[in-house]
Coordinates of C-alpha atoms in Angstrom, one line a residue:
X120 CA 15.2 -3.6 -70.1
X121 CA 13.7 -2.7 -73.7
X122 CA 11.7 0.8 -74.4
X123 CA 8.8 0.7 -75.0
X124 CA 8.6 1.1 -79.3
X125 CA 10.9 -1.7 -79.6
X126 CA 8.4 -4.1 -78.2
X127 CA 5.8 -2.8 -79.9
X128 CA 5.6 -5.7 -82.3
X129 CA 4.4 -7.4 -79.3
X130 CA 1.1 -5.9 -78.3
X131 CA 0.9 -4.9 -74.3
X132 CA 1.2 -7.6 -71.5
X133 CA -2.3 -9.1 -72.5
X134 CA -0.9 -11.0 -75.3
X135 CA 1.8 -13.0 -73.3
X136 CA 1.8 -15.9 -71.1
X137 CA 1.9 -15.5 -67.4
X138 CA 1.3 -12.0 -67.8
X139 CA 5.0 -11.2 -67.3
X140 CA 6.7 -8.2 -70.0
X141 CA 9.0 -9.7 -72.4
X142 CA 11.4 -6.7 -71.7
X143 CA 14.6 -7.6 -69.9
X144 CA 14.9 -11.3 -70.9
X145 CA 16.4 -13.4 -74.0
X146 CA 13.9 -14.9 -76.2
X147 CA 14.4 -17.3 -79.7
X148 CA 12.0 -18.3 -81.8
X149 CA 13.6 -20.5 -84.1
X150 CA 14.5 -22.6 -80.7
X151 CA 12.8 -25.7 -78.8
X152 CA 9.9 -25.8 -80.8
X153 CA 10.8 -23.9 -83.4
X154 CA 11.3 -27.0 -86.4
X155 CA 8.2 -28.7 -85.6
X156 CA 6.3 -25.3 -84.9
X157 CA 5.3 -22.6 -88.0
X158 CA 2.7 -19.6 -87.9
X159 CA 0.8 -18.6 -84.9
X160 CA -0.4 -21.3 -82.8
X161 CA -3.9 -22.1 -82.9
X162 CA -5.8 -21.3 -79.3
X163 CA -6.4 -24.8 -78.7
X164 CA -2.8 -26.2 -79.3
X165 CA -1.1 -23.4 -77.5
X166 CA -3.5 -24.2 -74.5
X167 CA -2.8 -27.9 -74.7
X168 CA 0.0 -29.3 -75.9
X169 CA 1.9 -26.4 -75.4
X170 CA 2.3 -26.0 -72.1
X171 CA 3.3 -29.7 -71.1
X172 CA 5.7 -30.1 -73.7
X173 CA 7.3 -27.8 -72.0
X174 CA 6.8 -28.3 -68.2
X175 CA 8.2 -31.8 -70.0
X176 CA 11.3 -30.5 -71.2
X177 CA 12.0 -28.1 -67.7
X178 CA 10.9 -30.9 -65.2
X179 CA 12.6 -34.0 -66.3
X180 CA 9.5 -35.5 -68.2
X181 CA 6.0 -36.8 -67.3
X182 CA 6.5 -40.1 -65.9
X183 CA 3.6 -41.2 -67.9
X184 CA 5.5 -44.6 -69.8
X185 CA 6.9 -45.9 -66.2
X186 CA 10.9 -44.9 -66.8
X187 CA 12.6 -42.6 -64.9
X188 CA 14.5 -40.7 -67.1
X189 CA 17.8 -38.9 -66.4
X190 CA 17.5 -34.4 -66.0
X191 CA 18.6 -32.3 -68.5
X192 CA 19.1 -28.7 -67.8
X193 CA 16.3 -25.9 -68.0
X194 CA 16.0 -22.8 -68.2
X195 CA 14.9 -19.1 -66.3
X196 CA 10.7 -19.4 -65.2
X197 CA 9.1 -18.7 -68.2
X198 CA 10.5 -20.9 -70.1
X199 CA 8.6 -19.7 -72.6
X200 CA 6.3 -16.9 -74.3
X201 CA 3.6 -16.9 -77.1
X202 CA 2.9 -13.3 -78.6
X203 CA 1.0 -12.0 -81.2
X204 CA 0.6 -16.1 -81.9
X205 CA 3.9 -17.2 -81.9
X206 CA 5.7 -19.1 -79.7
X207 CA 9.2 -18.1 -78.1
X208 CA 11.6 -19.9 -76.5
X209 CA 13.7 -18.7 -72.7
X210 CA 17.5 -18.5 -74.0
X211 CA 18.7 -18.1 -70.5
X212 CA 19.4 -21.2 -68.5
X213 CA 19.4 -21.9 -65.4
X214 CA 23.0 -22.0 -64.5
X215 CA 22.9 -24.4 -61.7
X216 CA 21.2 -26.7 -64.0
X217 CA 23.4 -26.5 -66.6
X218 CA 26.5 -26.9 -64.4
X219 CA 24.9 -30.0 -63.0
X220 CA 24.4 -31.2 -66.6
X221 CA 28.2 -33.1 -66.9
X222 CA 27.5 -34.6 -64.1
X223 CA 24.1 -35.7 -64.8
X224 CA 24.9 -37.5 -67.9
X225 CA 28.9 -39.1 -66.9
X226 CA 26.6 -40.9 -63.6
X227 CA 23.9 -41.8 -66.6
X228 CA 26.3 -43.5 -68.8
X229 CA 28.2 -45.0 -65.3
X230 CA 25.1 -47.1 -64.7
X231 CA 24.4 -47.6 -68.2
X232 CA 22.6 -44.9 -69.8
X233 CA 18.8 -44.9 -70.7
X234 CA 18.4 -45.9 -74.1
X235 CA 18.8 -49.0 -73.9
X236 CA 15.6 -49.5 -72.2
X237 CA 13.5 -46.9 -73.5
X238 CA 14.0 -48.9 -76.8
X239 CA 13.6 -51.9 -75.8
X240 CA 10.2 -51.5 -72.9
X241 CA 9.6 -48.0 -72.5
X242 CA 8.9 -46.8 -76.5
X243 CA 6.8 -50.3 -76.6
X244 CA 4.8 -49.0 -74.0
X245 CA 3.1 -45.7 -75.5
X246 CA 2.7 -48.0 -78.6
X247 CA 0.6 -50.1 -77.1
X248 CA -1.5 -47.0 -75.1
X249 CA -1.6 -44.6 -78.8
X250 CA -3.1 -49.0 -80.3
X251 CA -5.7 -48.6 -77.3
X252 CA -6.7 -44.7 -77.4
X253 CA -7.1 -46.1 -81.8
X254 CA -9.5 -48.9 -80.6
X255 CA -11.5 -46.6 -79.0
X256 CA -15.2 -46.3 -80.2
X257 CA -15.0 -42.4 -80.4
X258 CA -18.6 -41.5 -81.7
X259 CA -20.1 -44.3 -79.1
X260 CA -17.6 -42.9 -75.9
X261 CA -18.9 -39.6 -74.1
X262 CA -17.4 -36.5 -74.4
X263 CA -15.6 -36.7 -71.2
X264 CA -14.4 -39.7 -71.6
X265 CA -12.7 -38.4 -74.9
X266 CA -11.7 -35.2 -72.8
X267 CA -9.8 -37.9 -70.2
X268 CA -8.2 -39.7 -73.0
X269 CA -7.0 -36.4 -74.7
X270 CA -4.9 -35.3 -71.4
X271 CA -3.5 -38.5 -71.1
X272 CA -2.3 -39.1 -74.4
X273 CA -0.9 -35.1 -74.4
X274 CA 0.7 -36.4 -71.3
X275 CA 1.9 -39.3 -72.7
X276 CA 3.4 -37.5 -76.0
X277 CA 5.0 -35.2 -73.8
X278 CA 7.1 -37.4 -72.1
X279 CA 7.9 -39.0 -75.9
X280 CA 8.4 -35.4 -76.3
X281 CA 11.4 -35.0 -73.4
X282 CA 13.4 -38.0 -74.3
X283 CA 13.3 -36.8 -78.2
X284 CA 15.8 -34.2 -76.3
X285 CA 17.4 -36.1 -74.0
X286 CA 18.4 -38.1 -76.7
X287 CA 19.7 -34.8 -78.3
X288 CA 21.0 -33.4 -75.9
X289 CA 22.6 -37.0 -74.8
X290 CA 24.6 -36.7 -78.4
X291 CA 26.4 -33.6 -78.2
X292 CA 29.1 -34.2 -75.7
X293 CA 29.7 -37.5 -77.4
X294 CA 30.3 -36.4 -80.6
X295 CA 32.7 -33.4 -79.6
X296 CA 34.7 -36.0 -77.7
X297 CA 34.4 -38.6 -80.5
X298 CA 35.5 -35.4 -82.5
X299 CA 37.9 -34.2 -80.6
X300 CA 39.9 -38.0 -81.1
X301 CA 39.3 -37.7 -85.0
X302 CA 40.3 -34.3 -85.2
X303 CA 44.0 -35.5 -83.4
X304 CA 44.9 -38.4 -85.2
X305 CA 41.9 -38.3 -88.3
X306 CA 41.9 -35.3 -90.0
X307 CA 40.2 -35.9 -92.5
X308 CA 37.5 -37.7 -91.3
X309 CA 34.4 -35.8 -89.8
X310 CA 32.2 -36.7 -87.4
X311 CA 29.4 -37.1 -88.9
X312 CA 29.8 -39.8 -91.1
X313 CA 29.5 -42.4 -89.1
X314 CA 26.0 -41.4 -88.1
X315 CA 24.6 -43.0 -91.1
X316 CA 23.5 -46.0 -92.7
X317 CA 21.0 -47.0 -89.6
X318 CA 18.2 -48.8 -90.4
X319 CA 15.4 -46.7 -88.5
X320 CA 12.1 -46.3 -88.9
X321 CA 12.0 -42.7 -90.5
X322 CA 14.2 -44.7 -93.2
X323 CA 11.8 -47.5 -92.9
X324 CA 8.7 -45.5 -93.5
X325 CA 10.9 -44.2 -96.5
X326 CA 11.0 -47.1 -98.2
X327 CA 7.3 -47.8 -98.3
X328 CA 6.3 -44.2 -100.0
X329 CA 9.0 -45.1 -102.1
X330 CA 7.6 -48.0 -103.2
X331 CA 3.9 -46.3 -103.5
X332 CA 5.8 -43.5 -106.2
X333 CA 6.3 -46.5 -107.9
X334 CA 3.2 -47.9 -108.2
X335 CA 1.1 -44.3 -108.6
X336 CA 3.8 -43.9 -111.8
X337 CA 2.9 -47.1 -113.0
X338 CA -0.6 -46.7 -112.3
X339 CA 0.0 -43.5 -114.4
X340 CA -1.5 -40.4 -111.3
X341 CA 2.2 -39.3 -110.7
X342 CA 2.1 -36.4 -113.4
X343 CA -1.1 -35.5 -113.6
X344 CA -2.9 -31.8 -112.9
X345 CA -4.7 -33.7 -111.0
X346 CA -2.7 -35.8 -109.3
X347 CA -4.0 -34.9 -106.1
X348 CA -7.8 -35.4 -106.0
X349 CA -6.8 -38.6 -108.5
X350 CA -4.9 -40.0 -104.7
X351 CA -8.5 -38.2 -102.7
X352 CA -10.0 -40.0 -104.5
X353 CA -8.0 -43.3 -103.8
X354 CA -8.0 -42.8 -100.3
X355 CA -11.6 -42.8 -99.9
X356 CA -12.4 -45.7 -102.4
X357 CA -9.2 -48.0 -101.0
X358 CA -7.6 -48.4 -104.1
X359 CA -7.9 -46.4 -107.9
X360 CA -9.7 -46.3 -110.8
X361 CA -8.2 -47.4 -114.1
X362 CA -4.9 -48.3 -111.7
X363 CA -2.8 -51.8 -111.2
X364 CA -4.5 -54.2 -109.0
X365 CA -1.9 -53.7 -106.3
X366 CA -2.1 -49.7 -106.0
X367 CA -4.7 -49.7 -103.5
X368 CA -3.3 -52.5 -101.6
X369 CA 1.0 -50.5 -102.1
X370 CA -1.6 -47.2 -100.6
X371 CA -3.2 -49.1 -97.7
X372 CA 0.3 -49.9 -96.5
X373 CA 2.1 -47.0 -97.1
X374 CA -0.6 -44.8 -95.3
X375 CA -0.3 -47.1 -92.3
X376 CA 2.8 -47.0 -91.9
X377 CA 3.7 -43.3 -92.7
X378 CA 0.1 -41.6 -92.8
X379 CA 0.5 -40.2 -89.2
X380 CA 3.4 -38.1 -90.2
X381 CA 3.2 -34.2 -89.7
X382 CA 4.6 -30.9 -91.1
X383 CA 3.7 -29.4 -88.0
X384 CA 2.9 -30.5 -83.8
X385 CA -0.1 -27.9 -84.2
X386 CA -2.8 -30.2 -84.9
X387 CA -5.3 -27.8 -86.5
X388 CA -3.2 -28.8 -89.5
X389 CA -3.6 -32.3 -91.4
X390 CA -1.9 -35.1 -91.3
X391 CA 0.0 -36.8 -94.1
X392 CA -2.7 -39.3 -94.8
X393 CA -5.6 -36.5 -94.7
X394 CA -3.9 -34.3 -97.3
X395 CA -3.8 -36.1 -100.3
X396 CA -1.8 -32.4 -102.1
X397 CA 0.9 -33.1 -99.8
X398 CA 1.1 -36.7 -100.7
X399 CA 1.4 -35.8 -104.3
X400 CA 3.9 -34.1 -103.4
X401 CA 6.2 -36.9 -101.6
X402 CA 5.1 -39.2 -104.7
X403 CA 6.0 -36.8 -107.5
X404 CA 9.8 -36.6 -105.7
X405 CA 9.6 -40.3 -105.6
X406 CA 8.9 -41.3 -109.0
X407 CA 10.7 -39.8 -110.9
X408 CA 13.7 -42.0 -112.5
X409 CA 16.4 -39.5 -110.4
X410 CA 14.8 -40.1 -107.3
X411 CA 17.5 -41.8 -105.1
X412 CA 16.1 -45.0 -103.6
X413 CA 16.2 -45.1 -99.4
X414 CA 17.0 -48.2 -99.3
X415 CA 20.1 -48.0 -101.6
X416 CA 21.2 -44.7 -100.0
X417 CA 20.7 -46.5 -96.6
X418 CA 22.9 -49.2 -98.6
X419 CA 25.9 -46.6 -99.8
X420 CA 26.1 -44.9 -95.9
X421 CA 26.1 -47.8 -94.1
X422 CA 29.3 -49.4 -96.1
X423 CA 30.9 -45.9 -96.4
X424 CA 30.3 -45.6 -92.2
X425 CA 31.8 -49.6 -91.8
X426 CA 35.2 -48.4 -94.4
X427 CA 35.4 -45.4 -92.2
X428 CA 34.8 -46.5 -88.2
X429 CA 37.4 -49.4 -89.4
X430 CA 40.3 -47.3 -91.0
X431 CA 39.6 -45.7 -87.7
X432 CA 39.6 -48.7 -84.8
X433 CA 43.1 -50.4 -87.4
X434 CA 44.5 -46.4 -86.7
X435 CA 44.5 -46.2 -82.8
X436 CA 45.8 -47.8 -79.9
X437 CA 44.7 -50.8 -78.1
X438 CA 43.5 -48.1 -75.0
X439 CA 41.7 -46.1 -77.6
X440 CA 40.1 -48.1 -79.0
X441 CA 37.9 -49.6 -76.9
X442 CA 37.3 -46.3 -75.4
X443 CA 35.5 -44.9 -79.4
X444 CA 33.8 -48.1 -79.8
X445 CA 32.2 -47.5 -76.5
X446 CA 31.4 -44.0 -77.3
X447 CA 30.8 -44.6 -80.9
X448 CA 28.0 -47.3 -79.8
X449 CA 26.4 -45.1 -77.3
X450 CA 26.2 -42.3 -79.7
X451 CA 24.6 -44.3 -82.0
X452 CA 21.9 -45.6 -79.5
X453 CA 21.3 -42.3 -78.8
X454 CA 20.9 -40.8 -82.7
X455 CA 18.5 -44.2 -82.9
X456 CA 16.6 -43.3 -80.4
X457 CA 16.1 -39.9 -81.3
X458 CA 14.9 -41.0 -85.2
X459 CA 12.5 -43.6 -83.6
X460 CA 11.2 -41.5 -81.4
X461 CA 10.6 -38.9 -83.3
X462 CA 9.0 -41.2 -86.2
X463 CA 6.6 -43.2 -83.4
X464 CA 5.7 -40.2 -81.6
X465 CA 3.8 -38.5 -84.4
X466 CA 1.1 -41.6 -84.5
X467 CA -0.8 -40.0 -81.8
X468 CA -2.0 -36.9 -84.1
X469 CA -4.1 -38.7 -86.0
X470 CA -5.8 -39.9 -82.7
X471 CA -5.2 -36.2 -81.3
X472 CA -7.4 -34.5 -84.3
X473 CA -9.8 -37.9 -84.2
X474 CA -10.7 -37.2 -80.8
X475 CA -10.9 -33.2 -81.3
X476 CA -13.6 -33.4 -84.3
X477 CA -15.6 -35.9 -82.9
X478 CA -16.1 -33.6 -80.1
X479 CA -16.4 -30.3 -82.6
X480 CA -19.1 -32.6 -84.4
X481 CA -20.6 -32.5 -81.2
X482 CA -20.8 -29.0 -80.4
X483 CA -21.9 -28.0 -84.2
X484 CA -24.4 -30.5 -84.2
X485 CA -25.3 -28.9 -80.9
X486 CA -25.0 -25.5 -82.4
X487 CA -22.8 -24.0 -79.8
X488 CA -19.9 -24.2 -83.3
X489 CA -20.2 -23.5 -86.5
X490 CA -18.4 -26.6 -87.7
X491 CA -16.3 -29.6 -86.0
X492 CA -12.9 -28.2 -87.1
X493 CA -13.8 -24.9 -85.0
X494 CA -12.7 -26.8 -82.2
X495 CA -8.9 -25.4 -82.7
X496 CA -10.2 -22.3 -82.7
X497 CA -10.8 -22.6 -78.7
X498 CA -9.0 -22.6 -75.9
X499 CA -9.0 -25.8 -74.2
X500 CA -10.8 -24.1 -70.3
X501 CA -13.4 -22.7 -73.3
X502 CA -13.7 -26.7 -75.3
X503 CA -14.5 -27.8 -71.7
X504 CA -16.8 -25.0 -70.7
X505 CA -18.6 -25.9 -73.8
X506 CA -18.8 -29.2 -73.3
X507 CA -19.8 -29.3 -69.9
X508 CA -21.8 -26.7 -69.2
X509 CA -25.3 -27.5 -68.8
X510 CA -27.7 -26.3 -71.7
X511 CA -29.7 -24.1 -70.9
X512 CA -33.0 -23.0 -73.6
X513 CA -30.8 -22.2 -76.9
X514 CA -30.4 -18.9 -77.7
X515 CA -32.3 -16.7 -80.0
X516 CA -29.2 -15.3 -81.7
X517 CA -25.6 -16.7 -82.6
X518 CA -24.0 -19.3 -79.7
X519 CA -21.4 -17.6 -77.8
X520 CA -18.7 -20.6 -78.3
X521 CA -19.5 -20.2 -82.0
X522 CA -18.9 -16.3 -82.1
X523 CA -16.0 -16.8 -80.2
X524 CA -14.5 -19.6 -82.2
X525 CA -14.7 -17.6 -85.3
X526 CA -13.3 -13.9 -83.7
X527 CA -10.3 -16.4 -82.8
X528 CA -9.8 -17.7 -86.3
X529 CA -10.2 -14.0 -88.1
X530 CA -7.0 -13.1 -85.2
X531 CA -5.0 -16.7 -86.3
X532 CA -5.3 -15.9 -90.0
X533 CA -4.6 -12.8 -89.5
X534 CA -1.6 -13.1 -87.4
X535 CA -0.4 -15.2 -90.7
X536 CA 0.2 -12.1 -92.7
X537 CA 2.8 -10.6 -89.6
X538 CA 6.6 -10.9 -90.5
X539 CA 8.4 -12.5 -86.4
X540 CA 11.5 -11.3 -85.6
X541 CA 13.6 -14.8 -84.5
X542 CA 14.9 -13.6 -81.5
X543 CA 13.5 -10.6 -78.2
X544 CA 16.0 -8.2 -78.4
X545 CA 16.8 -8.6 -82.4
X546 CA 20.5 -9.9 -83.5
X547 CA 23.1 -8.3 -82.9
X548 CA 21.9 -6.2 -79.4
X549 CA 24.7 -6.1 -76.5
X550 CA 21.8 -8.5 -74.8
X551 CA 23.3 -11.4 -76.6
X552 CA 26.5 -10.8 -75.6
X553 CA 26.1 -12.5 -72.5
X554 CA 24.3 -15.0 -73.8
X555 CA 24.9 -19.0 -73.2
X556 CA 27.6 -20.8 -75.7
X557 CA 27.6 -24.3 -74.5
X558 CA 25.8 -26.4 -75.2
X559 CA 23.9 -24.0 -78.2
X560 CA 26.2 -21.0 -79.1
X561 CA 23.1 -18.8 -78.9
X562 CA 25.7 -15.9 -79.1
X563 CA 26.8 -17.0 -82.4
X564 CA 23.7 -17.1 -83.7
X565 CA 22.2 -13.9 -82.8
X566 CA 25.1 -11.8 -81.1
X567 CA 27.1 -9.0 -83.0
X568 CA 28.9 -9.8 -85.8
X569 CA 26.8 -11.3 -87.9
X570 CA 28.4 -11.9 -91.2
X571 CA 27.6 -10.6 -94.5
X572 CA 24.5 -11.0 -96.2
X573 CA 26.4 -13.6 -98.8
X574 CA 28.0 -15.4 -96.6
X575 CA 25.5 -17.4 -94.3
X576 CA 26.7 -19.0 -91.1
X577 CA 24.9 -22.1 -89.8
X578 CA 24.9 -25.5 -88.3
X579 CA 27.2 -28.2 -90.1
X580 CA 25.2 -31.5 -89.9
X581 CA 25.8 -33.5 -93.5
X582 CA 29.5 -33.7 -94.5
X583 CA 30.0 -32.5 -98.3
X584 CA 30.4 -29.5 -100.8
X585 CA 27.4 -28.6 -103.7
X586 CA 27.3 -25.5 -105.5
X587 CA 24.2 -25.2 -108.0
X588 CA 21.3 -23.4 -108.4
X589 CA 18.7 -22.4 -105.1
X590 CA 15.3 -23.5 -104.8
X591 CA 13.4 -21.3 -101.9
X592 CA 10.7 -23.7 -100.2
X593 CA 9.3 -22.4 -97.0
X594 CA 6.0 -24.5 -97.6
X595 CA 5.0 -28.1 -99.4
X596 CA 3.4 -26.4 -102.0
X597 CA 6.4 -24.4 -102.9
X598 CA 8.1 -27.5 -103.4
X599 CA 6.0 -28.7 -105.8
X600 CA 8.4 -26.5 -108.6
X601 CA 11.7 -28.2 -106.9
X602 CA 14.2 -29.5 -109.9
X603 CA 16.6 -32.7 -109.4
X604 CA 19.9 -31.3 -108.4
X605 CA 18.5 -28.2 -107.2
X606 CA 19.8 -26.8 -103.4
X607 CA 16.6 -27.1 -101.3
X608 CA 16.6 -23.8 -98.8
X609 CA 13.7 -23.7 -96.8
X610 CA 12.6 -23.0 -92.5
X611 CA 12.6 -26.6 -91.1
X612 CA 12.0 -30.0 -92.6
X613 CA 10.2 -32.1 -90.9
X614 CA 9.3 -35.6 -92.1
X615 CA 6.6 -35.2 -94.7
X616 CA 9.6 -33.3 -96.7
X617 CA 11.9 -36.0 -96.5
X618 CA 11.3 -37.7 -100.2
X619 CA 12.4 -34.4 -101.6
X620 CA 15.6 -35.3 -100.0
X621 CA 16.2 -38.0 -102.6
X622 CA 15.8 -34.9 -105.1
X623 CA 18.0 -32.6 -104.5
X624 CA 21.7 -31.2 -104.4
X625 CA 21.8 -29.8 -100.8
X626 CA 19.7 -28.9 -98.4
X627 CA 20.4 -25.2 -96.4
X628 CA 17.6 -24.4 -93.2
X629 CA 17.3 -21.6 -91.3
X630 CA 16.2 -23.7 -87.8
X631 CA 17.5 -27.3 -86.8
X632 CA 20.3 -28.6 -85.0
X633 CA 22.7 -31.6 -86.0
X634 CA 20.4 -34.2 -84.5
X635 CA 17.5 -32.9 -86.3
X636 CA 15.0 -34.8 -88.5
X637 CA 17.0 -32.5 -92.1
X638 CA 20.3 -33.4 -90.6
X639 CA 19.3 -37.1 -90.3
X640 CA 18.4 -37.7 -93.4
X641 CA 20.5 -35.6 -95.2
X642 CA 23.1 -37.8 -93.8
X643 CA 21.4 -40.8 -94.8
X644 CA 20.7 -39.2 -98.5
X645 CA 24.5 -38.1 -98.6
X646 CA 24.3 -34.7 -99.2
X647 CA 25.1 -31.8 -97.6
X648 CA 23.5 -30.2 -95.1
X649 CA 23.6 -26.3 -93.3
X650 CA 20.7 -25.8 -90.5
X651 CA 19.9 -23.6 -88.2
X652 CA 21.3 -19.9 -89.9
X653 CA 18.6 -18.4 -89.4
X654 CA 18.1 -16.2 -91.8
X655 CA 18.8 -18.4 -95.0
X656 CA 15.1 -17.8 -96.3
X657 CA 15.0 -14.1 -96.4
X658 CA 18.8 -13.8 -97.8
X659 CA 19.0 -16.5 -100.0
X660 CA 16.2 -15.9 -103.3
X661 CA 15.1 -18.1 -106.4
X662 CA 18.0 -18.9 -108.6
X663 CA 20.9 -18.0 -106.7
X664 CA 23.9 -20.0 -107.1
X665 CA 25.0 -20.9 -103.4
X666 CA 27.4 -23.2 -102.0
X667 CA 26.4 -25.5 -99.3
X668 CA 29.6 -26.5 -97.1
X669 CA 27.9 -29.0 -95.2
X670 CA 31.6 -29.9 -93.5
X671 CA 32.2 -26.4 -92.4
X672 CA 28.5 -25.0 -91.8
X673 CA 28.8 -22.5 -94.3
X674 CA 26.4 -21.0 -96.9
X675 CA 28.4 -18.7 -99.9
X676 CA 25.7 -17.0 -102.2
X677 CA 27.2 -16.0 -105.8
X678 CA 27.8 -12.1 -104.8
X679 CA 26.3 -11.1 -108.8
X680 CA 23.1 -13.4 -108.0
X681 CA 22.4 -10.6 -104.6

């Protein structure tokens, strides 16, 4: 049991979901939702989507899309807590579910797996549902209908979220098994090189952004101090003044394909199509003449993968070759599902925001909120009450819901100034000596024996080694100063960061796994990556000379730069 003083950062039990004490349990902030949630959670997101995402993960999905998915392992209850606005995932597995994991995995694979049906039927079903939501006349719909549709979409998104976790978890044993085969007979081959060169939705989306960047460069938009404003004008007008005729068409096409991309699951933040500043960063990265063309990078990765795969097949016995081919095909299916579902699940976010801002606008016009965006600072229960309660005489003073939203916004903004720990208890605490080591080695992440600050240990995500100057970018705004050939050091990357991968020499993140977005894209661009270091952005400084070993999962920082 931790002392009260050691828990003082977290306030009292009133700050914790389920009103349960956090002492005596293990918690990790940079896990589960860690790559997709940064900073404190907005009240509406915390009380609507977060509980459903966690519930789907722990209960085997929501069953909303017609396919029964295999069960994953679970963690002890409560599965998460939100403290001072920050999300922490429980880091202790349910022993029984963990023991059953290999059995369930092999039974699922023996029955043909689930990935093919997901790709052929279920993910298209989700996209059909998204299209039906998008087609709704939001302004002409009742508030009750919008709330009902919102809840439907939340459950459908949660099912896709579970599938992402299932694909990520399913690829782990396959990678380890194949890695064992390679280590025994092809010691010079890294299993991660066999995960490159696949045409997926994320890479297809980057093609549109790359082409748009070339058009924007010809239009004279890039390199201007007011590039973001020029893009905002072009988005509003469907084209850009004083630019080539085809820029408007390129812009519309690109936003139709990738405008739904997000930096965080919290829908208080805008999507790419609503954020000209983020779009300007992406186009500036792809618009440089040194930028890697995604299509060319994909072709090179595919050629390298085929060459290595064929060499392995030629060197294996007939029996081992059959096993290798089957397992590699299954691994590729998991990786494809992971990539495509990650891309498509984000299509729900513009709809979330449209529903909620419409409801917020109605509450604002009715005098219950100061502005439409204040809707994000009500809890979901408060939002339902504000929408559904009968309105009596107009109060003489400020409306209670407006006051609540103002107070919650002020609290949320103040929480951004906090520096939350990455785990509870702190790293090196003896409690972590008994933490799980499989399928995730949390003992190594949070236990004693952490490396010296100048040698960071993380997860090998993309093979190779590069030495260069570090650039620490905690937000996309910071990334505007990123120079070609530098090593990007960041907390985590989401799809909006992808164009930056065309510029950098290597990637280092605090958060992530071998199946996370940053890992997948780094492999496609054939640049070394080490993810999940937990502390890179704290240890590494701008300008430090660092060596990223994406094969060993190590980051070396030059001593003289510390």
